[in-house]
Amino acid sequence: MAKTQTRYVCQQCGRVSASYMGRCPQCGEYNTMIEEIVHAEPVTKGKSAVRGLTGRSQPRPIGEVSGDKEDRVPVPIGEFSRVLGGGIVPGSIVLVGGDPGIGKSTLMLQLALDMATGQRVLYVSGEESERQIKMRATRLTTGTDGHPPMPPNLLLVTETNLETILNHVRETQPDLLIVDSIQTVYLSELDSSAGSVSQVRECSSQLRELAKSSGISVFVIGHVTKEGQIAGPRVLEHIVDTVLYLEGDRFQAYRLLRSVKNRFGATAEVGVFEMRERGLVEVTNPSEAFLAERMVNAPGSAIAVTMEGTRPLLVEVQGLTSPTQFGNARRTPNGVDYNRLLMIAAVLTRRMGLRLAEQDIFVNVVGGLKIDEPAADLSIAAAIASSMRDVAVRADTVLIGELGLAGELRMPGQMMLRLREAGKLGFKSAIVPKRLRQGEPWPKTLEIIEARSIQQALELAMALERQKPQGRETA
Ligand code: TYD
Ligand code: MG
């Protein structure tokens, strides 16, 4: 068989070249030339490695297409199931991204072990040997009842050649295929090395074709670069049905599994896990976990209620101001957006008269969480102001509200969900923006304190707390 021909195509202007060029001679852009396979015949007759598996497509009247809700295969890991939208859709392809070492392989192996009780699972690894995976599996399953037997339906193989992997799939006929990771697999017909843009793109397209034509569910792991992009092309995210990110602070135990794209469910859904000795353990009540180590009545701490997908989460926001030693005052956010922090600091300076220009400001979201919701503005502002004045924010109060440049407070969405969650966790009151229109009555479980502006809100938040002793207790 003749070797498949490849060519280099500029992704900006479409210029074709036989060899790689760092700069496109036509449009002048750098690093836009990407290797592609040349299909000698029309694509329909081209010989792709998965052709052997595919049936022919057949147009049908819409009425005859079975349109029941997709049958989902339930996933025993509740938090995982929630992020997927209620189970695995057969024939779907899911990308699990995240920084190296965050726990992607661990999560996938746990999924494989759990699913293999009812389904056939093929776990292909290009990163670790079968022995290493076995050792990890032993570690994950060692419980109080000693070593339970390994599920016979979980097959392991170390392989990076995609054609060989597809052969294994043909022979073993799994229900679920896991590929760890997309950056290690390659097609021999492409000249470029594994992990390159063209390899990642071609391999994931073929895996997608496999999923669609055979009904096998495919999970691919992808590493994320420092800049937070899945290494390889963004197109990878377009090829797959669902993109999940496993994120969290490497030095913290909590891991968030977030869906950023989902053709079969809600996006921005979040599952919370904790990395323990024996793998990732679900955290079913994350708010409680995030607040567990809080120092009540310490200045510089405020409780925000953010929405992660459809789920409200209570998190502690800490602020610290400290006189600037030399030069410019620094603003160091951890878990909140830098520009958002600058804006909040500016509003506090201009509307509250706080002299923050001579202060370094540190803001930290406890638990390694990232909040990118304006609804947390008020609690960030309160944490900073509280540290600056050395007065604690009322411990039994949550603060919800978006901050405007004039110092006014705006109502974020999903207020009822947020307030109910706060009530459930034992908070007594909530400081919220003043309602200008009549809406659903506020929940009864909580005292609702409405404030028009940041001044009002902070006066209310820091009232009463001056005399109380400082102590380490949990809310
Ligand atoms: P891993 O799944 O290999 O990360 P990735 O595939 O995303 O690169 O996880 C690596 C980290 O997880 C490693 O630092 C050790 C830790 N870990 C635990 O804490 N407990 C466990 O049970 C396992 C299997 C791993
Ligand atoms: Mg790994």
Short mmCIF file of C-alpha atoms and ligand atoms in Angstrom, two decimals:
data_model
loop_
_atom_site.label_atom_id
_atom_site.label_comp_id
_atom_site.label_asym_id
_atom_site.label_seq_id
_atom_site.Cartn_x
_atom_site.Cartn_y
_atom_site.Cartn_z
CA MET A 1 0.00 0.00 0.00
CA ALA A 2 1.37 3.39 -0.95
CA LYS A 3 2.13 5.70 1.91
CA THR A 4 -0.61 8.24 2.50
CA GLN A 5 0.33 11.66 1.25
CA THR A 6 0.25 14.65 3.47
CA ARG A 7 0.42 18.35 2.83
CA TYR A 8 0.67 21.49 4.89
CA VAL A 9 -2.20 23.91 4.87
CA CYS A 10 -2.19 27.40 6.34
CA GLN A 11 -5.07 27.60 8.77
CA GLN A 12 -5.37 31.34 8.16
CA CYS A 13 -5.53 31.66 4.39
CA GLY A 14 -5.64 28.09 3.10
CA ARG A 15 -2.32 28.19 1.24
CA VAL A 16 -1.09 24.66 0.50
CA SER A 17 2.54 23.65 0.62
CA ALA A 18 4.37 20.35 0.31
CA SER A 19 6.70 21.03 3.21
CA TYR A 20 6.41 22.74 6.53
CA MET A 21 7.00 26.47 6.70
CA GLY A 22 7.20 28.51 9.86
CA ARG A 23 5.71 31.53 8.15
CA CYS A 24 3.04 31.38 5.50
CA PRO A 25 4.35 33.06 2.34
CA GLN A 26 0.86 34.09 1.32
CA CYS A 27 -0.62 35.75 4.38
CA GLY A 28 2.56 36.21 6.39
CA GLU A 29 1.22 34.58 9.56
CA TYR A 30 3.54 32.53 11.73
CA ASN A 31 2.98 28.93 12.84
CA THR A 32 -0.24 28.46 10.95
CA MET A 33 0.88 25.63 8.66
CA ILE A 34 -0.72 22.36 9.73
CA GLU A 35 -0.17 18.93 8.31
CA GLU A 36 -3.21 17.29 6.73
CA ILE A 37 -3.84 13.97 5.06
CA VAL A 38 -4.42 14.19 1.32
CA HIS A 39 -7.46 12.19 0.33
CA ALA A 40 -6.58 10.97 -3.15
CA GLU A 41 -10.15 10.01 -3.92
CA PRO A 42 -13.29 11.81 -2.82
CA VAL A 43 -13.61 11.62 0.94
CA THR A 44 -16.56 9.22 0.78
CA LYS A 45 -14.40 6.57 -0.79
CA GLY A 46 -11.27 7.40 1.14
CA LYS A 47 -9.93 4.71 3.36
CA SER A 48 -10.05 5.83 6.92
CA ALA A 49 -8.92 3.44 9.58
CA VAL A 50 -12.39 3.10 11.07
CA ARG A 51 -14.21 2.42 7.79
CA GLY A 52 -14.34 -1.26 8.57
CA LEU A 53 -16.56 -0.54 11.53
CA THR A 54 -19.01 1.84 9.96
CA GLY A 55 -22.32 0.98 8.44
CA ARG A 56 -23.62 3.09 5.56
CA SER A 57 -25.64 6.12 6.48
CA GLN A 58 -29.24 6.19 5.30
CA PRO A 59 -31.51 9.26 5.20
CA ARG A 60 -34.82 8.65 6.95
CA PRO A 61 -38.02 10.64 7.53
CA ILE A 62 -37.81 12.47 10.83
CA GLY A 63 -40.85 10.62 12.13
CA GLU A 64 -39.04 7.32 11.90
CA VAL A 65 -35.99 8.47 13.75
CA SER A 66 -36.19 7.19 17.29
CA GLY A 67 -36.33 10.34 19.35
CA ASP A 68 -36.72 9.16 22.89
CA LYS A 69 -34.38 10.75 25.34
CA GLU A 70 -31.01 9.18 24.79
CA ASP A 71 -30.69 6.05 26.82
CA ARG A 72 -27.98 6.87 29.24
CA VAL A 73 -25.80 4.37 30.94
CA PRO A 74 -25.87 5.25 34.63
CA VAL A 75 -22.56 6.11 36.26
CA PRO A 76 -22.10 4.94 39.84
CA ILE A 77 -20.06 8.04 40.72
CA GLY A 78 -22.83 10.53 41.45
CA GLU A 79 -20.80 13.69 41.00
CA PHE A 80 -19.46 12.44 37.68
CA SER A 81 -22.93 11.52 36.52
CA ARG A 82 -24.19 14.97 37.39
CA VAL A 83 -21.52 16.65 35.29
CA LEU A 84 -22.26 14.40 32.33
CA GLY A 85 -25.92 15.31 32.58
CA GLY A 86 -27.13 12.05 34.09
CA GLY A 87 -24.99 9.24 32.73
CA ILE A 88 -22.98 8.26 29.69
CA VAL A 89 -24.65 8.64 26.30
CA PRO A 90 -23.69 5.64 24.14
CA GLY A 91 -21.80 6.71 21.05
CA SER A 92 -20.65 9.97 22.56
CA ILE A 93 -17.09 11.17 22.80
CA VAL A 94 -15.99 13.00 25.91
CA LEU A 95 -12.78 14.94 26.43
CA VAL A 96 -11.43 15.09 29.97
CA GLY A 97 -8.90 17.89 30.23
CA GLY A 98 -6.77 19.17 33.04
CA ASP A 99 -3.27 20.00 34.19
CA PRO A 100 -0.77 17.17 34.48
CA GLY A 101 -0.96 15.47 37.85
CA ILE A 102 -4.39 16.79 38.72
CA GLY A 103 -5.99 13.33 38.72
CA LYS A 104 -7.38 12.65 35.24
CA SER A 105 -5.99 9.13 34.98
CA THR A 106 -7.16 8.40 38.50
CA LEU A 107 -10.68 9.56 37.74
CA MET A 108 -10.84 7.60 34.49
CA LEU A 109 -9.54 4.43 36.10
CA GLN A 110 -12.14 4.79 38.85
CA LEU A 111 -14.79 5.17 36.18
CA ALA A 112 -13.43 2.14 34.34
CA LEU A 113 -13.44 0.01 37.49
CA ASP A 114 -16.96 1.06 38.38
CA MET A 115 -18.37 0.64 34.89
CA ALA A 116 -16.71 -2.72 34.29
CA THR A 117 -19.18 -4.42 36.61
CA GLY A 118 -21.84 -4.22 33.92
CA GLN A 119 -20.05 -3.17 30.77
CA ARG A 120 -16.98 -4.11 28.81
CA VAL A 121 -14.34 -1.47 29.23
CA LEU A 122 -11.12 -1.07 27.27
CA TYR A 123 -8.56 1.20 28.92
CA VAL A 124 -5.82 2.23 26.52
CA SER A 125 -2.88 4.02 28.01
CA GLY A 126 0.00 5.59 26.20
CA GLU A 127 1.40 7.03 29.37
CA GLU A 128 1.69 4.20 31.83
CA SER A 129 2.46 0.51 31.65
CA GLU A 130 -0.20 -2.08 32.39
CA ARG A 131 1.65 -2.86 35.62
CA GLN A 132 1.47 0.73 36.76
CA ILE A 133 -2.21 0.89 36.01
CA LYS A 134 -2.78 -2.36 37.88
CA MET A 135 -0.95 -0.97 40.88
CA ARG A 136 -3.10 2.12 40.83
CA ALA A 137 -6.24 0.03 40.47
CA THR A 138 -5.20 -2.03 43.49
CA ARG A 139 -4.68 1.15 45.44
CA LEU A 140 -8.06 2.48 44.41
CA THR A 141 -10.00 -0.64 45.29
CA THR A 142 -8.30 -1.58 48.53
CA GLY A 143 -11.01 -1.08 51.05
CA THR A 144 -11.93 -2.36 54.45
CA ASP A 145 -12.78 -5.71 52.88
CA GLY A 146 -9.26 -6.33 51.65
CA HIS A 147 -8.56 -6.71 47.94
CA PRO A 148 -11.75 -7.34 46.03
CA PRO A 149 -11.22 -9.23 42.77
CA MET A 150 -10.56 -7.06 39.73
CA PRO A 151 -13.51 -6.89 37.34
CA PRO A 152 -12.94 -9.36 34.47
CA ASN A 153 -14.58 -6.94 32.04
CA LEU A 154 -11.88 -4.31 32.35
CA LEU A 155 -9.20 -4.76 29.71
CA LEU A 156 -5.91 -2.87 29.83
CA VAL A 157 -3.47 -2.23 27.04
CA THR A 158 -0.50 0.06 26.59
CA GLU A 159 -0.58 1.29 23.03
CA THR A 160 -0.07 4.53 21.15
CA ASN A 161 -0.65 3.58 17.53
CA LEU A 162 -4.24 4.48 16.74
CA GLU A 163 -4.62 1.86 14.00
CA THR A 164 -3.61 -0.83 16.49
CA ILE A 165 -5.95 0.64 19.08
CA LEU A 166 -8.82 0.47 16.60
CA ASN A 167 -7.92 -3.14 15.90
CA HIS A 168 -8.10 -3.88 19.61
CA VAL A 169 -11.51 -2.23 19.68
CA ARG A 170 -12.65 -4.39 16.77
CA GLU A 171 -11.49 -7.55 18.53
CA THR A 172 -12.65 -6.81 22.05
CA GLN A 173 -15.90 -4.98 21.23
CA PRO A 174 -16.00 -2.81 24.36
CA ASP A 175 -18.94 -0.64 25.43
CA LEU A 176 -16.61 1.97 26.80
CA LEU A 177 -13.21 3.01 25.47
CA ILE A 178 -10.84 5.17 27.46
CA VAL A 179 -7.79 6.70 25.78
CA ASP A 180 -5.12 8.15 28.07
CA SER A 181 -4.07 10.52 26.53
CA ILE A 182 -4.88 12.01 23.14
CA GLN A 183 -1.40 13.57 23.09
CA THR A 184 0.29 10.16 23.08
CA VAL A 185 -1.62 8.46 20.26
CA TYR A 186 -0.62 8.83 16.63
CA LEU A 187 -1.51 7.79 13.13
CA SER A 188 1.47 6.45 11.20
CA GLU A 189 0.26 8.05 8.00
CA LEU A 190 1.06 11.48 9.39
CA ASP A 191 4.69 12.55 9.50
CA SER A 192 4.37 14.74 12.53
CA SER A 193 5.03 13.39 15.99
CA ALA A 194 2.40 12.40 18.55
CA GLY A 195 0.95 15.38 20.34
CA SER A 196 1.28 17.72 17.36
CA VAL A 197 -1.72 19.66 16.23
CA SER A 198 -2.37 17.52 13.18
CA GLN A 199 -1.99 14.23 15.05
CA VAL A 200 -4.30 15.32 17.83
CA ARG A 201 -6.87 16.51 15.36
CA GLU A 202 -6.80 13.48 13.06
CA CYS A 203 -6.76 10.98 15.93
CA SER A 204 -9.66 12.58 17.70
CA SER A 205 -11.65 12.76 14.46
CA GLN A 206 -11.15 9.05 13.97
CA LEU A 207 -12.13 8.29 17.54
CA ARG A 208 -15.21 10.40 17.04
CA GLU A 209 -16.07 8.49 13.90
CA LEU A 210 -15.62 5.27 15.86
CA ALA A 211 -17.99 6.46 18.58
CA LYS A 212 -20.67 7.65 16.17
CA SER A 213 -20.60 4.58 13.97
CA SER A 214 -20.32 1.87 16.60
CA GLY A 215 -22.16 3.27 19.61
CA ILE A 216 -19.09 2.82 21.79
CA SER A 217 -18.69 5.62 24.32
CA VAL A 218 -15.23 7.10 24.13
CA PHE A 219 -13.43 9.08 26.83
CA VAL A 220 -10.20 10.78 25.84
CA ILE A 221 -7.87 12.43 28.29
CA GLY A 222 -6.16 15.62 27.17
CA HIS A 223 -3.44 17.59 28.88
CA VAL A 224 -3.86 21.28 29.26
CA THR A 225 -1.04 23.71 28.65
CA LYS A 226 0.00 26.40 31.10
CA GLU A 227 -2.19 28.91 29.32
CA GLY A 228 -5.19 26.77 30.13
CA GLN A 229 -5.74 25.41 26.65
CA ILE A 230 -5.94 21.77 25.77
CA ALA A 231 -2.57 21.12 24.20
CA GLY A 232 -3.16 20.86 20.51
CA PRO A 233 -5.81 22.65 18.62
CA ARG A 234 -8.93 24.26 19.90
CA VAL A 235 -10.64 22.21 17.21
CA LEU A 236 -10.35 19.26 19.53
CA GLU A 237 -13.07 20.86 21.60
CA HIS A 238 -15.25 21.13 18.52
CA ILE A 239 -14.75 17.52 17.56
CA VAL A 240 -15.94 16.01 20.82
CA ASP A 241 -19.48 16.09 22.24
CA THR A 242 -18.56 16.96 25.77
CA VAL A 243 -15.60 18.74 27.30
CA LEU A 244 -14.94 18.25 30.98
CA TYR A 245 -12.15 19.97 32.87
CA LEU A 246 -10.72 18.61 36.05
CA GLU A 247 -9.33 21.54 37.94
CA GLY A 248 -8.18 22.56 41.34
CA ASP A 249 -5.12 23.60 43.20
CA ARG A 250 -2.48 20.89 43.09
CA PHE A 251 -1.64 21.55 46.72
CA GLN A 252 -5.23 21.37 47.85
CA ALA A 253 -7.34 18.29 48.11
CA TYR A 254 -10.41 19.57 46.28
CA ARG A 255 -10.93 18.88 42.60
CA LEU A 256 -13.69 20.33 40.49
CA LEU A 257 -14.93 18.51 37.45
CA ARG A 258 -16.55 21.11 35.26
CA SER A 259 -18.42 20.67 32.00
CA VAL A 260 -17.55 23.50 29.62
CA LYS A 261 -19.34 21.98 26.67
CA ASN A 262 -22.02 19.34 26.62
CA ARG A 263 -24.17 18.34 23.69
CA PHE A 264 -26.22 16.14 26.01
CA GLY A 265 -26.66 18.24 29.11
CA ALA A 266 -26.17 21.52 30.89
CA THR A 267 -22.80 23.22 30.69
CA ALA A 268 -21.03 24.80 33.64
CA GLU A 269 -22.21 21.89 35.75
CA VAL A 270 -19.73 21.06 38.48
CA GLY A 271 -18.87 17.94 40.42
CA VAL A 272 -16.73 18.23 43.52
CA PHE A 273 -14.19 15.63 44.56
CA GLU A 274 -11.51 15.31 47.15
CA MET A 275 -8.20 13.60 46.34
CA ARG A 276 -7.51 11.08 49.07
CA GLU A 277 -5.18 8.14 49.55
CA ARG A 278 -7.58 5.93 47.68
CA GLY A 279 -8.44 8.15 44.79
CA LEU A 280 -11.06 10.80 44.21
CA VAL A 281 -13.89 10.77 46.71
CA GLU A 282 -17.12 12.58 46.02
CA VAL A 283 -17.92 15.60 48.12
CA THR A 284 -21.68 15.60 48.29
CA ASN A 285 -22.00 18.72 50.40
CA PRO A 286 -19.29 21.00 49.06
CA SER A 287 -20.40 24.20 50.80
CA GLU A 288 -19.99 22.51 54.16
CA ALA A 289 -16.55 21.26 53.15
CA PHE A 290 -15.39 24.64 51.93
CA LEU A 291 -16.46 26.36 55.12
CA ALA A 292 -15.13 23.73 57.51
CA GLU A 293 -11.91 25.52 58.44
CA ARG A 294 -13.32 28.99 58.71
CA MET A 295 -12.30 31.25 61.58
CA VAL A 296 -15.50 32.83 62.73
CA ASN A 297 -15.30 36.50 63.68
CA ALA A 298 -11.89 37.08 62.18
CA PRO A 299 -11.56 40.33 60.21
CA GLY A 300 -11.05 39.94 56.48
CA SER A 301 -13.41 37.06 55.90
CA ALA A 302 -16.77 37.06 54.13
CA ILE A 303 -19.04 34.37 52.77
CA ALA A 304 -20.06 34.45 49.13
CA VAL A 305 -22.70 32.33 47.43
CA THR A 306 -21.69 31.54 43.87
CA MET A 307 -23.46 29.45 41.31
CA GLU A 308 -21.51 26.60 39.81
CA GLY A 309 -23.80 25.45 37.06
CA THR A 310 -27.13 24.79 38.69
CA ARG A 311 -25.66 24.37 42.12
CA PRO A 312 -25.14 27.12 44.66
CA LEU A 313 -21.85 26.98 46.54
CA LEU A 314 -20.95 28.82 49.70
CA VAL A 315 -17.32 29.83 49.83
CA GLU A 316 -15.20 31.90 52.11
CA VAL A 317 -13.49 34.90 50.57
CA GLN A 318 -10.53 36.26 52.52
CA GLY A 319 -9.05 39.70 52.17
CA LEU A 320 -5.90 41.14 53.64
CA THR A 321 -4.59 44.65 53.35
CA SER A 322 -1.10 45.47 54.43
CA PRO A 323 0.81 48.77 54.10
CA THR A 324 2.88 48.85 50.94
CA GLN A 325 6.59 48.55 51.69
CA PHE A 326 8.12 50.00 48.59
CA GLY A 327 6.95 51.28 45.26
CA ASN A 328 3.58 50.48 43.85
CA ALA A 329 0.86 48.86 45.88
CA ARG A 330 0.32 45.28 44.80
CA ARG A 331 -2.95 43.48 44.20
CA THR A 332 -2.68 39.73 44.51
CA PRO A 333 -5.85 37.77 43.80
CA ASN A 334 -6.04 34.03 44.27
CA GLY A 335 -9.25 32.59 42.91
CA VAL A 336 -10.75 35.86 41.70
CA ASP A 337 -10.14 37.81 38.52
CA TYR A 338 -7.37 40.41 38.70
CA ASN A 339 -9.28 43.11 36.86
CA ARG A 340 -12.36 42.50 38.95
CA LEU A 341 -10.24 43.02 42.05
CA LEU A 342 -8.88 46.30 40.66
CA MET A 343 -12.41 47.48 40.00
CA ILE A 344 -13.62 46.55 43.47
CA ALA A 345 -10.60 48.24 45.06
CA ALA A 346 -11.29 51.37 43.01
CA VAL A 347 -14.94 51.45 44.08
CA LEU A 348 -13.93 50.98 47.73
CA THR A 349 -11.44 53.83 47.40
CA ARG A 350 -13.76 56.28 45.71
CA ARG A 351 -17.14 55.42 47.25
CA MET A 352 -16.09 54.34 50.72
CA GLY A 353 -13.07 56.58 51.13
CA LEU A 354 -10.81 53.66 52.04
CA ARG A 355 -7.18 54.60 51.54
CA LEU A 356 -6.24 51.53 49.57
CA ALA A 357 -3.66 53.29 47.41
CA GLU A 358 -1.00 52.73 50.07
CA GLN A 359 -2.05 49.16 50.75
CA ASP A 360 -1.12 45.85 49.22
CA ILE A 361 -4.28 43.81 48.78
CA PHE A 362 -4.45 40.04 48.89
CA VAL A 363 -7.66 38.20 48.14
CA ASN A 364 -7.99 34.47 48.54
CA VAL A 365 -10.85 32.10 47.86
CA VAL A 366 -10.57 29.24 50.33
CA GLY A 367 -10.37 25.67 49.06
CA GLY A 368 -8.62 26.44 45.78
CA LEU A 369 -11.87 27.47 44.16
CA LYS A 370 -12.09 30.07 41.40
CA ILE A 371 -15.01 32.48 41.34
CA ASP A 372 -15.67 34.36 38.17
CA GLU A 373 -19.14 35.54 39.03
CA PRO A 374 -19.92 39.21 39.70
CA ALA A 375 -22.34 38.03 42.40
CA ALA A 376 -19.28 37.61 44.62
CA ASP A 377 -18.28 41.29 44.30
CA LEU A 378 -19.94 42.30 47.53
CA SER A 379 -18.23 39.61 49.57
CA ILE A 380 -14.84 40.43 48.05
CA ALA A 381 -15.39 44.10 48.87
CA ALA A 382 -16.48 43.18 52.38
CA ALA A 383 -13.44 40.99 52.96
CA ILE A 384 -11.09 43.81 51.92
CA ALA A 385 -12.93 46.52 53.86
CA SER A 386 -13.16 44.26 56.89
CA SER A 387 -9.42 43.67 56.91
CA MET A 388 -8.70 47.35 56.34
CA ARG A 389 -10.88 48.42 59.26
CA ASP A 390 -9.96 45.38 61.35
CA VAL A 391 -13.61 44.70 62.06
CA ALA A 392 -15.11 41.28 61.40
CA VAL A 393 -18.05 40.72 59.10
CA ARG A 394 -21.08 39.22 60.87
CA ALA A 395 -20.34 35.53 61.02
CA ASP A 396 -23.86 34.27 60.39
CA THR A 397 -24.36 36.37 57.28
CA VAL A 398 -23.77 35.75 53.61
CA LEU A 399 -23.21 38.58 51.17
CA ILE A 400 -24.56 38.48 47.65
CA GLY A 401 -24.44 41.24 45.09
CA GLU A 402 -22.79 42.63 42.02
CA LEU A 403 -21.02 45.95 42.43
CA GLY A 404 -21.53 48.85 40.05
CA LEU A 405 -19.01 51.63 39.50
CA ALA A 406 -21.17 54.14 41.34
CA GLY A 407 -21.12 51.89 44.38
CA GLU A 408 -24.62 50.61 43.73
CA LEU A 409 -25.53 46.97 44.24
CA ARG A 410 -27.16 44.88 41.54
CA MET A 411 -29.16 41.74 41.83
CA PRO A 412 -27.56 38.62 40.37
CA GLY A 413 -29.64 35.75 39.02
CA GLN A 414 -30.76 32.63 40.88
CA MET A 415 -31.24 34.44 44.19
CA MET A 416 -33.70 31.91 45.58
CA LEU A 417 -31.33 28.99 45.06
CA ARG A 418 -28.51 30.90 46.69
CA LEU A 419 -30.53 31.98 49.68
CA ARG A 420 -31.97 28.54 50.26
CA GLU A 421 -28.51 27.01 50.27
CA ALA A 422 -27.33 29.59 52.80
CA GLY A 423 -30.34 28.84 54.99
CA LYS A 424 -29.70 25.13 54.75
CA LEU A 425 -26.18 25.60 56.06
CA GLY A 426 -27.36 27.46 59.12
CA PHE A 427 -26.74 31.05 58.12
CA LYS A 428 -29.11 33.47 59.82
CA SER A 429 -29.12 36.40 57.44
CA ALA A 430 -28.17 37.56 53.99
CA ILE A 431 -27.23 41.00 52.78
CA VAL A 432 -28.55 41.40 49.27
CA PRO A 433 -29.21 44.23 46.79
CA LYS A 434 -32.46 46.12 47.29
CA ARG A 435 -35.22 44.78 45.14
CA LEU A 436 -36.67 47.41 42.88
CA ARG A 437 -39.39 45.23 41.46
CA GLN A 438 -41.72 42.97 43.33
CA GLY A 439 -40.76 39.33 42.87
CA GLU A 440 -41.14 35.99 44.50
CA PRO A 441 -41.20 36.40 48.29
CA TRP A 442 -37.84 35.86 49.96
CA PRO A 443 -37.36 32.54 51.72
CA LYS A 444 -38.52 32.51 55.34
CA THR A 445 -35.54 30.59 56.66
CA LEU A 446 -33.27 33.60 56.48
CA GLU A 447 -33.39 37.22 57.53
CA ILE A 448 -32.99 39.21 54.33
CA ILE A 449 -31.29 42.56 54.66
CA GLU A 450 -31.58 44.71 51.57
CA ALA A 451 -28.99 47.35 50.79
CA ARG A 452 -28.96 49.90 48.03
CA SER A 453 -25.25 50.64 47.98
CA ILE A 454 -21.90 49.28 49.03
CA GLN A 455 -21.76 51.78 51.92
CA GLN A 456 -25.07 50.57 53.32
CA ALA A 457 -24.22 46.93 52.82
CA LEU A 458 -20.86 47.19 54.57
CA GLU A 459 -22.26 49.19 57.50
CA LEU A 460 -24.82 46.43 57.98
CA ALA A 461 -22.27 43.65 57.52
CA MET A 462 -19.83 45.01 60.06
CA ALA A 463 -22.27 46.19 62.68
CA LEU A 464 -22.43 44.43 66.06
CA GLU A 465 -19.25 42.47 65.67
CA ARG A 466 -16.82 44.73 67.49
CA GLN A 467 -16.99 43.17 70.95
CA LYS A 468 -17.25 39.51 70.13
CA PRO A 469 -14.20 37.43 71.00
CA GLN A 470 -12.21 35.84 68.22
CA GLY A 471 -12.31 32.10 68.20
CA ARG A 472 -11.83 29.19 65.95
CA GLU A 473 -15.15 27.51 65.49
CA THR A 474 -17.04 26.22 62.58
CA ALA A 475 -20.25 27.73 61.39
P1 TYD B 1 -3.04 11.25 37.98
O1 TYD B 1 -4.38 10.62 37.85
O2 TYD B 1 -1.86 10.44 37.57
O3 TYD B 1 -2.98 12.64 37.22
P2 TYD B 1 -3.07 12.97 35.67
O4 TYD B 1 -3.49 11.75 34.94
O5 TYD B 1 -4.08 14.08 35.59
O6 TYD B 1 -1.73 13.46 35.25
O7 TYD B 1 -2.94 11.68 39.50
C1 TYD B 1 -1.74 12.05 40.01
C2 TYD B 1 -1.82 12.53 41.42
O8 TYD B 1 -2.87 12.01 42.20
C3 TYD B 1 -0.56 12.09 42.07
O9 TYD B 1 0.13 13.26 42.47
C4 TYD B 1 -0.94 11.25 43.23
C5 TYD B 1 -2.38 11.56 43.44
N1 TYD B 1 -3.14 10.40 43.91
C6 TYD B 1 -3.66 10.38 45.18
O10 TYD B 1 -3.48 11.31 45.97
N2 TYD B 1 -4.41 9.30 45.59
C7 TYD B 1 -4.63 8.24 44.77
O11 TYD B 1 -5.31 7.29 45.16
C8 TYD B 1 -4.07 8.27 43.45
C9 TYD B 1 -4.29 7.11 42.52
C10 TYD B 1 -3.35 9.36 43.05
MG MG B 2 -2.30 10.62 33.61
#
